[in-house]
Amino acid sequence: MTKYLTHHATVERRFQKSIRLDADLGSIDGLHGYVVHETARAALETTCASIARGQGAFTWTGPYGGGKSSLALSLASSVLPEGEARDTARTLLGECIKPAFDGTPGEWLPVVLTGRRADPVEDLRAATADAVAQSPGSARTKRGHKLDASGQDVILRLSREAEARPDGGVLVIIDEMGKYLEGASDLSIDIHFFQDLAETANRSGGRLIVIGILHQAFDRYAERLGSRVQNEWAKIQGRFVDIPIVTATDEVIDLIGRAITVSVQHSTSASVSELVASDIAERRPGTPDDLAERLDACWPLHPVTASLLGPVTRRRFGQNERSLFGFLSSAEPNGFQEFLDQTRSGSNVTFSPSDLWDYLRINLEPAIQASPDGHRWSLAADAIERAQRHADALHEQIAKTVAIIDLFRNGSGIVASQRIVEACLIAPRATVQAALEDLVRSSSLVFRRHLGAYAVYAGSDFDIEAEIVTRMDERGSLDIRTLNELAGLKPVLAKAHYFDTGTPRWFDTRMTEIGGETVSIFESAVSSEAAGRFILGFPSDRLSLDEAHESVKQASNVQSELPIIVGLPPNYEAVRSLGRELSALRDVQRESAELEGDATARREVEARIALLTGRLEEELRLAFDGAKWFQNGAEITTEEGSMSRLASDQAEIVFKHAPVVHSELANRQKPSSNTNAAIRALLKGVADATGEHRFGIKGYPPEVGLAATTLEATGLYREAEEGWAFVEPANDDFVERNLAPLWSETDKLLASGERIRVADLYDEWRRPPFGVRNGLMPILLVAYLRTRQVKTAVYVENMFQPSLDDLVIDRLLQDPSDIALRRVLTTKNDRTAMKMYAAKAHELTGWSPPAEPLPVAQALVEFAFKLPGWARHAHGALSSAAKSIRRGLLHADDPHDLFAKAFPEAVGGSDGKTGQRVCDALEELRTAQPRMLDELRGKMLAALKHQGSNFEPLQARAHAVENTASDDLKLSGFISRLAAFDGSTAHMEAICGLVTGQPVSGWRDLEPKRAAVQLADFAYRFRRVELFGDTGEAPTQTAVMMMAGVGTAERSVVRRAQISVAEQATIEPIASEIRKRLQQEGLSQDLLLAVLAEVSHDLLEDDGEADVTVPLIPEEEASA
């Protein structure tokens, strides 16, 4: 099995674990293996000497991983009353601590704590109490009953403890003291506590010793603050004696050798270590004689890499400082641990300087570019890019090796000489020499003869620092609008409110400058989609801290419907400073012509911008989290870092009646296109299938989920005894309580009886205290209308809509301003008439509407639109009242106007009989077309010589001649319809439509008269066919003709008649009786004829037929 270096090389566990001073005190593990190097010993000796001169407050400052915490642990352990840890520590520290900390065992009280971003007063108070409690014997002092926020009670107790120990004192060690300083700059923690503590220690005569451990200089923690605050911090710093603890390069190499444990031989590395050690010795006097052995102990780090790690870890790369042991132990990309995992054992490959370059580039490049080393790093990166054009890995490795050595050679004794470069690479010397010459020719590297070494070619002389200073001077103070643009502030989500109500609400974030006046309208205008605004107020430079506090307080008095909260950030000067620098840097990037041909400078500017942007974002985060917030002149108390909580609290107050609807789809200000389609499908289901579960929607499309979350979960649509129905929300129901105020407010808006546009209604819903989102509005509105359908009228473009159908839904979703609502109001005097209208509506339509204006109007309008065609258009055949009622119903756009104005005007006024007159007119409309058809049916049957309601004889007559008029299609159709005629309205409409050539539904006023004439004509033609048609069947009719002329009349009239066979049989007895009576009289033939003529003349009447008339002439003329 292939083995890798990770099986043979490990980092000692004690170097992987950092010291935790308060946890490790008293334990031997934290001291095991610790070596007090000269740097640490010198720092401790300086501290003790200063104590002897009366100084009591110190700071130990040095980079991460420099052994400060281990030294502090040793010192604190050395003053423990007893135990192995005390003995070990005193052995390690030796004689150097005796002048200051020698005394009776147990007389010194060690108080240790580890810093954090919190109040140091509270932490030191607790640490002191713990130390006293753990000290052997009875407590020498008691904790004060009165706690002081400024920490005076803590300082007093420490002083009393020191006075109670005449042969010792109190040793206070604050590890990670910088965390408290960072908290002081970010979270408004009072740093003056440290000043008071230091002054007390300096007056204690060596009995109270305070040591704070820092990773950077005291004033560096205040560099983000304004000059005024920096001056105050400088005074505090002056109370402490700062002692640097910066491990020397040789000590770092020794520490690395102790940290790495190797279980395999690496004999080939010794020669390289000797070469590197001799090269260092030539350039750095005082190099230890065993440097080669120390370097070789660092394997599998290359000796050059080991020599560079000290300077690298001492550099400040923004806020990303790395300790030596952090580098050795971390699993970062291209780091030492990854190298061990991927390098085969026996390959003689070491972690080379080029590997160190790759590690720094991948993990720390942005921070390095923004640091003081940024310009040189950019030059090196540009040179490596040029070297990569050779398409040869060796050229790239050489460039990286020279670059990393050139960057961090100061203090290491290493330079990029030819033999050092050759020692860093696994390649023949001649090949390396040729590659170096190539890189020099291509202006990637340059050979510096005075050093005898290669360096990165400085291809850029652009002075970015000078340009930034120039731009800052030109700009002067920072424009707050520019700062807003640079910051790119993000809104704050009210998360708790979102969780409780299902409605996501955001608060805008802005910054403004405050100089005692109120916040400008520009800054306080909340955007339409926001629920409020947080404004960070930046006091002008002329204001003190107290004045700034009062100005922000006064500025928070903003009149606004939505909450405007103004805050004073603790680090406003740091934000302003970063904003000025970033703004200047952007000006340089945008306006400096020199950058166009300088890729190195451009890279450096871009890196600086990226880092400053990140730092500004972090400062703004701290500003918002640590600000003191004011609203309406009063401070709002909130937990640290709880902007979202504060936003939720405000949202709960402002939107106290917000609907609780947990719908991720609909409860949005801008629903997606898919959600809008689902809303449309759901509302059309509501319009078509109310009463069914899920509104008849099959399967599980998105609209089913919408129905469940928006209508069923809120209790608006639920199962009742008669099926599913919409239910009005009520305050006594927990589920519905959140919607009852919305329903109530909507009722109030409509209470006036005036038309209210839905768009205006939506505007009210959006405002506090409801804050309904756009996606929910159409769903809740349709639900409201379903629970108020008896009392609320709906209009589309001012036209009344009798029902909530697909048209209304489509227009509602397309443009709510096209839809209007109106509450239909009734008076006591109208109720009697309304009951009559409701009863009449039931008679006319078959369904019983409640005696309310809207449902009654809906029923009557439906009746009007369903009237037969002629009844909807006729004029002459209808009364004026009926026509006015019909017109009012067909053009109804308002139930209130219909009953209050149109109906009374139609029947001649409003009185106690108005209802009855309207009902009579409605009845006239209902019967108009049937009555007209009845009249036409009577005329047709008379013309056909048919009597009675038995139509079988007529049908038989038609069947007898059905096939004799084939040459006349309309007459044939008429006969065919008579053959099936049963007297019904439908059959009559069919015959009328045939004879007029126009369906009855399209008739107007004149068509009934035309139809009467045509029916008489077709009846006459039908009877002629009966008389003269050759049917081939037994006749059903008999023709009778009589000519009569009496007295002096000039003309005689010929009459024809048709009788059926059955009628002929009926008249035979009558004819026989008449004949017999005439014979009994014994009249002559002339007299007999005269009698018959006289009787016929009297009895013959006009039957409507145009019979033939002939002139009367004397008989002699006729015989002639």
PDB file of C-alpha atoms in Angstrom, residues 310-474:
ATOM      1  CA  GLY A 310       8.487  33.706  10.739  1.00  0.00           C
ATOM      2  CA  PRO A 311       8.263  36.909   8.668  1.00  0.00           C
ATOM      3  CA  VAL A 312       5.054  35.687   7.020  1.00  0.00           C
ATOM      4  CA  THR A 313       3.245  35.049  10.296  1.00  0.00           C
ATOM      5  CA  ARG A 314       4.357  38.404  11.669  1.00  0.00           C
ATOM      6  CA  ARG A 315       2.792  40.272   8.747  1.00  0.00           C
ATOM      7  CA  ARG A 316      -0.631  41.842   9.085  1.00  0.00           C
ATOM      8  CA  PHE A 317      -2.977  40.760   6.331  1.00  0.00           C
ATOM      9  CA  GLY A 318      -6.028  42.822   7.247  1.00  0.00           C
ATOM     10  CA  GLN A 319      -8.023  40.896   9.831  1.00  0.00           C
ATOM     11  CA  ASN A 320      -6.762  37.517   8.630  1.00  0.00           C
ATOM     12  CA  GLU A 321      -3.593  37.151  10.623  1.00  0.00           C
ATOM     13  CA  ARG A 322      -2.424  33.565  10.788  1.00  0.00           C
ATOM     14  CA  SER A 323      -0.391  31.984  13.547  1.00  0.00           C
ATOM     15  CA  LEU A 324       2.513  29.730  12.788  1.00  0.00           C
ATOM     16  CA  PHE A 325       0.829  26.688  14.296  1.00  0.00           C
ATOM     17  CA  GLY A 326      -2.415  27.536  12.582  1.00  0.00           C
ATOM     18  CA  PHE A 327      -0.581  27.160   9.289  1.00  0.00           C
ATOM     19  CA  LEU A 328       0.986  23.853  10.329  1.00  0.00           C
ATOM     20  CA  SER A 329      -2.254  22.340  11.605  1.00  0.00           C
ATOM     21  CA  SER A 330      -4.994  23.688   9.352  1.00  0.00           C
ATOM     22  CA  ALA A 331      -6.527  21.752   6.489  1.00  0.00           C
ATOM     23  CA  GLU A 332      -6.848  24.783   4.216  1.00  0.00           C
ATOM     24  CA  PRO A 333      -6.427  24.319   0.465  1.00  0.00           C
ATOM     25  CA  ASN A 334      -2.780  23.967  -0.553  1.00  0.00           C
ATOM     26  CA  GLY A 335      -1.836  24.003   3.132  1.00  0.00           C
ATOM     27  CA  PHE A 336       0.741  21.925   4.966  1.00  0.00           C
ATOM     28  CA  GLN A 337      -1.696  19.191   6.016  1.00  0.00           C
ATOM     29  CA  GLU A 338      -2.959  18.785   2.447  1.00  0.00           C
ATOM     30  CA  PHE A 339       0.662  18.543   1.307  1.00  0.00           C
ATOM     31  CA  LEU A 340       1.303  15.727   3.791  1.00  0.00           C
ATOM     32  CA  ASP A 341      -1.835  13.899   2.640  1.00  0.00           C
ATOM     33  CA  GLN A 342      -0.922  14.070  -1.053  1.00  0.00           C
ATOM     34  CA  THR A 343       2.869  13.624  -1.065  1.00  0.00           C
ATOM     35  CA  ARG A 344       4.234  10.093  -1.294  1.00  0.00           C
ATOM     36  CA  SER A 345       6.774   8.977   1.239  1.00  0.00           C
ATOM     37  CA  GLY A 346      10.288   8.659  -0.198  1.00  0.00           C
ATOM     38  CA  SER A 347       9.712  11.149  -2.998  1.00  0.00           C
ATOM     39  CA  ASN A 348      12.149  13.698  -1.506  1.00  0.00           C
ATOM     40  CA  VAL A 349       9.545  16.405  -2.180  1.00  0.00           C
ATOM     41  CA  THR A 350       9.292  19.157   0.416  1.00  0.00           C
ATOM     42  CA  PHE A 351       6.845  21.998   1.006  1.00  0.00           C
ATOM     43  CA  SER A 352       8.702  24.506  -1.133  1.00  0.00           C
ATOM     44  CA  PRO A 353       8.525  28.302  -1.297  1.00  0.00           C
ATOM     45  CA  SER A 354       6.419  28.016  -4.467  1.00  0.00           C
ATOM     46  CA  ASP A 355       3.955  25.892  -2.451  1.00  0.00           C
ATOM     47  CA  LEU A 356       3.884  28.624   0.188  1.00  0.00           C
ATOM     48  CA  TRP A 357       3.052  31.155  -2.555  1.00  0.00           C
ATOM     49  CA  ASP A 358       0.137  28.977  -3.722  1.00  0.00           C
ATOM     50  CA  TYR A 359      -1.126  28.659  -0.154  1.00  0.00           C
ATOM     51  CA  LEU A 360      -1.078  32.407   0.405  1.00  0.00           C
ATOM     52  CA  ARG A 361      -2.632  33.166  -2.987  1.00  0.00           C
ATOM     53  CA  ILE A 362      -5.587  30.791  -2.524  1.00  0.00           C
ATOM     54  CA  ASN A 363      -6.324  31.588   1.100  1.00  0.00           C
ATOM     55  CA  LEU A 364      -5.124  35.120   1.768  1.00  0.00           C
ATOM     56  CA  GLU A 365      -4.642  37.014  -1.508  1.00  0.00           C
ATOM     57  CA  PRO A 366      -7.503  39.518  -1.039  1.00  0.00           C
ATOM     58  CA  ALA A 367      -6.308  40.373   2.460  1.00  0.00           C
ATOM     59  CA  ILE A 368      -2.674  40.682   1.351  1.00  0.00           C
ATOM     60  CA  GLN A 369      -3.579  42.939  -1.558  1.00  0.00           C
ATOM     61  CA  ALA A 370      -5.361  45.307   0.804  1.00  0.00           C
ATOM     62  CA  SER A 371      -2.481  45.324   3.298  1.00  0.00           C
ATOM     63  CA  PRO A 372       0.701  47.415   3.136  1.00  0.00           C
ATOM     64  CA  ASP A 373       2.230  44.522   1.178  1.00  0.00           C
ATOM     65  CA  GLY A 374      -0.517  44.747  -1.431  1.00  0.00           C
ATOM     66  CA  HIS A 375       1.427  46.701  -4.030  1.00  0.00           C
ATOM     67  CA  ARG A 376       4.420  44.383  -3.927  1.00  0.00           C
ATOM     68  CA  TRP A 377       2.148  41.351  -4.006  1.00  0.00           C
ATOM     69  CA  SER A 378       0.424  42.689  -7.130  1.00  0.00           C
ATOM     70  CA  LEU A 379       3.792  43.215  -8.793  1.00  0.00           C
ATOM     71  CA  ALA A 380       4.763  39.638  -7.945  1.00  0.00           C
ATOM     72  CA  ALA A 381       1.455  38.239  -9.202  1.00  0.00           C
ATOM     73  CA  ASP A 382       1.859  40.142 -12.465  1.00  0.00           C
ATOM     74  CA  ALA A 383       5.384  38.795 -12.877  1.00  0.00           C
ATOM     75  CA  ILE A 384       4.163  35.223 -12.306  1.00  0.00           C
ATOM     76  CA  GLU A 385       1.465  35.729 -14.935  1.00  0.00           C
ATOM     77  CA  ARG A 386       4.150  36.782 -17.415  1.00  0.00           C
ATOM     78  CA  ALA A 387       6.219  33.743 -16.445  1.00  0.00           C
ATOM     79  CA  GLN A 388       3.255  31.471 -17.175  1.00  0.00           C
ATOM     80  CA  ARG A 389       3.392  32.514 -20.815  1.00  0.00           C
ATOM     81  CA  HIS A 390       6.436  30.287 -21.212  1.00  0.00           C
ATOM     82  CA  ALA A 391       4.078  27.311 -20.863  1.00  0.00           C
ATOM     83  CA  ASP A 392       6.663  25.644 -18.664  1.00  0.00           C
ATOM     84  CA  ALA A 393       6.026  24.630 -15.040  1.00  0.00           C
ATOM     85  CA  LEU A 394       9.649  25.297 -14.146  1.00  0.00           C
ATOM     86  CA  HIS A 395       9.473  28.954 -15.183  1.00  0.00           C
ATOM     87  CA  GLU A 396       6.342  29.381 -13.075  1.00  0.00           C
ATOM     88  CA  GLN A 397       7.929  27.664 -10.035  1.00  0.00           C
ATOM     89  CA  ILE A 398      11.018  29.863 -10.286  1.00  0.00           C
ATOM     90  CA  ALA A 399       8.910  33.006 -10.514  1.00  0.00           C
ATOM     91  CA  LYS A 400       6.883  31.980  -7.457  1.00  0.00           C
ATOM     92  CA  THR A 401      10.048  31.119  -5.512  1.00  0.00           C
ATOM     93  CA  VAL A 402      11.696  34.454  -6.261  1.00  0.00           C
ATOM     94  CA  ALA A 403       8.423  36.325  -5.555  1.00  0.00           C
ATOM     95  CA  ILE A 404       7.810  34.788  -2.122  1.00  0.00           C
ATOM     96  CA  ILE A 405      11.441  35.291  -1.051  1.00  0.00           C
ATOM     97  CA  ASP A 406      11.464  38.875  -2.328  1.00  0.00           C
ATOM     98  CA  LEU A 407       8.272  39.656  -0.430  1.00  0.00           C
ATOM     99  CA  PHE A 408       9.259  38.265   2.963  1.00  0.00           C
ATOM    100  CA  ARG A 409      13.060  38.256   2.981  1.00  0.00           C
ATOM    101  CA  ASN A 410      13.387  41.080   5.511  1.00  0.00           C
ATOM    102  CA  GLY A 411      14.405  39.592   8.844  1.00  0.00           C
ATOM    103  CA  SER A 412      14.867  36.110   7.426  1.00  0.00           C
ATOM    104  CA  GLY A 413      18.402  36.436   6.045  1.00  0.00           C
ATOM    105  CA  ILE A 414      17.200  34.770   2.835  1.00  0.00           C
ATOM    106  CA  VAL A 415      17.588  36.311  -0.613  1.00  0.00           C
ATOM    107  CA  ALA A 416      16.749  34.810  -3.983  1.00  0.00           C
ATOM    108  CA  SER A 417      20.301  34.092  -5.019  1.00  0.00           C
ATOM    109  CA  GLN A 418      20.912  31.633  -7.807  1.00  0.00           C
ATOM    110  CA  ARG A 419      22.014  28.854  -5.487  1.00  0.00           C
ATOM    111  CA  ILE A 420      19.013  29.405  -3.173  1.00  0.00           C
ATOM    112  CA  VAL A 421      16.653  29.242  -6.156  1.00  0.00           C
ATOM    113  CA  GLU A 422      18.395  26.093  -7.374  1.00  0.00           C
ATOM    114  CA  ALA A 423      18.098  24.577  -3.888  1.00  0.00           C
ATOM    115  CA  CYS A 424      14.351  25.166  -3.919  1.00  0.00           C
ATOM    116  CA  LEU A 425      13.773  23.227  -7.156  1.00  0.00           C
ATOM    117  CA  ILE A 426      14.208  19.655  -8.250  1.00  0.00           C
ATOM    118  CA  ALA A 427      15.803  20.395 -11.619  1.00  0.00           C
ATOM    119  CA  PRO A 428      19.291  20.435 -13.150  1.00  0.00           C
ATOM    120  CA  ARG A 429      21.324  23.542 -12.445  1.00  0.00           C
ATOM    121  CA  ALA A 430      21.751  24.385 -16.124  1.00  0.00           C
ATOM    122  CA  THR A 431      18.021  24.174 -16.703  1.00  0.00           C
ATOM    123  CA  VAL A 432      17.317  26.487 -13.773  1.00  0.00           C
ATOM    124  CA  GLN A 433      19.983  28.929 -14.996  1.00  0.00           C
ATOM    125  CA  ALA A 434      18.444  29.015 -18.469  1.00  0.00           C
ATOM    126  CA  ALA A 435      14.981  29.547 -17.067  1.00  0.00           C
ATOM    127  CA  LEU A 436      16.223  32.421 -14.903  1.00  0.00           C
ATOM    128  CA  GLU A 437      17.728  34.075 -17.962  1.00  0.00           C
ATOM    129  CA  ASP A 438      14.418  33.639 -19.828  1.00  0.00           C
ATOM    130  CA  LEU A 439      12.511  35.257 -17.014  1.00  0.00           C
ATOM    131  CA  VAL A 440      14.912  38.199 -16.897  1.00  0.00           C
ATOM    132  CA  ARG A 441      14.605  38.700 -20.677  1.00  0.00           C
ATOM    133  CA  SER A 442      10.794  38.622 -20.463  1.00  0.00           C
ATOM    134  CA  SER A 443      10.842  41.278 -17.696  1.00  0.00           C
ATOM    135  CA  SER A 444       9.369  38.889 -15.152  1.00  0.00           C
ATOM    136  CA  LEU A 445      12.448  38.989 -12.927  1.00  0.00           C
ATOM    137  CA  VAL A 446      15.389  41.314 -12.502  1.00  0.00           C
ATOM    138  CA  PHE A 447      18.847  40.564 -11.128  1.00  0.00           C
ATOM    139  CA  ARG A 448      19.990  42.976  -8.402  1.00  0.00           C
ATOM    140  CA  ARG A 449      23.778  42.979  -8.354  1.00  0.00           C
ATOM    141  CA  HIS A 450      24.137  44.755  -5.008  1.00  0.00           C
ATOM    142  CA  LEU A 451      22.247  41.863  -3.394  1.00  0.00           C
ATOM    143  CA  GLY A 452      23.493  39.168  -5.684  1.00  0.00           C
ATOM    144  CA  ALA A 453      19.923  37.977  -5.950  1.00  0.00           C
ATOM    145  CA  TYR A 454      16.912  37.961  -8.223  1.00  0.00           C
ATOM    146  CA  ALA A 455      13.829  39.986  -7.525  1.00  0.00           C
ATOM    147  CA  VAL A 456      10.426  40.639  -9.066  1.00  0.00           C
ATOM    148  CA  TYR A 457      10.487  43.161 -11.895  1.00  0.00           C
ATOM    149  CA  ALA A 458       8.759  46.341 -10.678  1.00  0.00           C
ATOM    150  CA  GLY A 459       6.638  47.018 -13.743  1.00  0.00           C
ATOM    151  CA  SER A 460       4.390  49.547 -12.012  1.00  0.00           C
ATOM    152  CA  ASP A 461       5.291  52.848 -10.384  1.00  0.00           C
ATOM    153  CA  PHE A 462       1.689  53.895  -9.749  1.00  0.00           C
ATOM    154  CA  ASP A 463       1.477  55.345  -6.232  1.00  0.00           C
ATOM    155  CA  ILE A 464      -1.990  54.278  -5.147  1.00  0.00           C
ATOM    156  CA  GLU A 465      -1.651  55.704  -1.639  1.00  0.00           C
ATOM    157  CA  ALA A 466      -0.823  59.166  -2.938  1.00  0.00           C
ATOM    158  CA  GLU A 467      -3.739  59.028  -5.369  1.00  0.00           C
ATOM    159  CA  ILE A 468      -6.144  58.055  -2.590  1.00  0.00           C
ATOM    160  CA  VAL A 469      -4.979  60.920  -0.386  1.00  0.00           C
ATOM    161  CA  THR A 470      -5.369  63.372  -3.275  1.00  0.00           C
ATOM    162  CA  ARG A 471      -8.909  62.228  -4.011  1.00  0.00           C
ATOM    163  CA  MET A 472      -9.906  62.359  -0.351  1.00  0.00           C
ATOM    164  CA  ASP A 473      -8.607  65.912  -0.106  1.00  0.00           C
ATOM    165  CA  GLU A 474     -10.559  66.869  -3.220  1.00  0.00           C
TER     166      GLU A 474
END
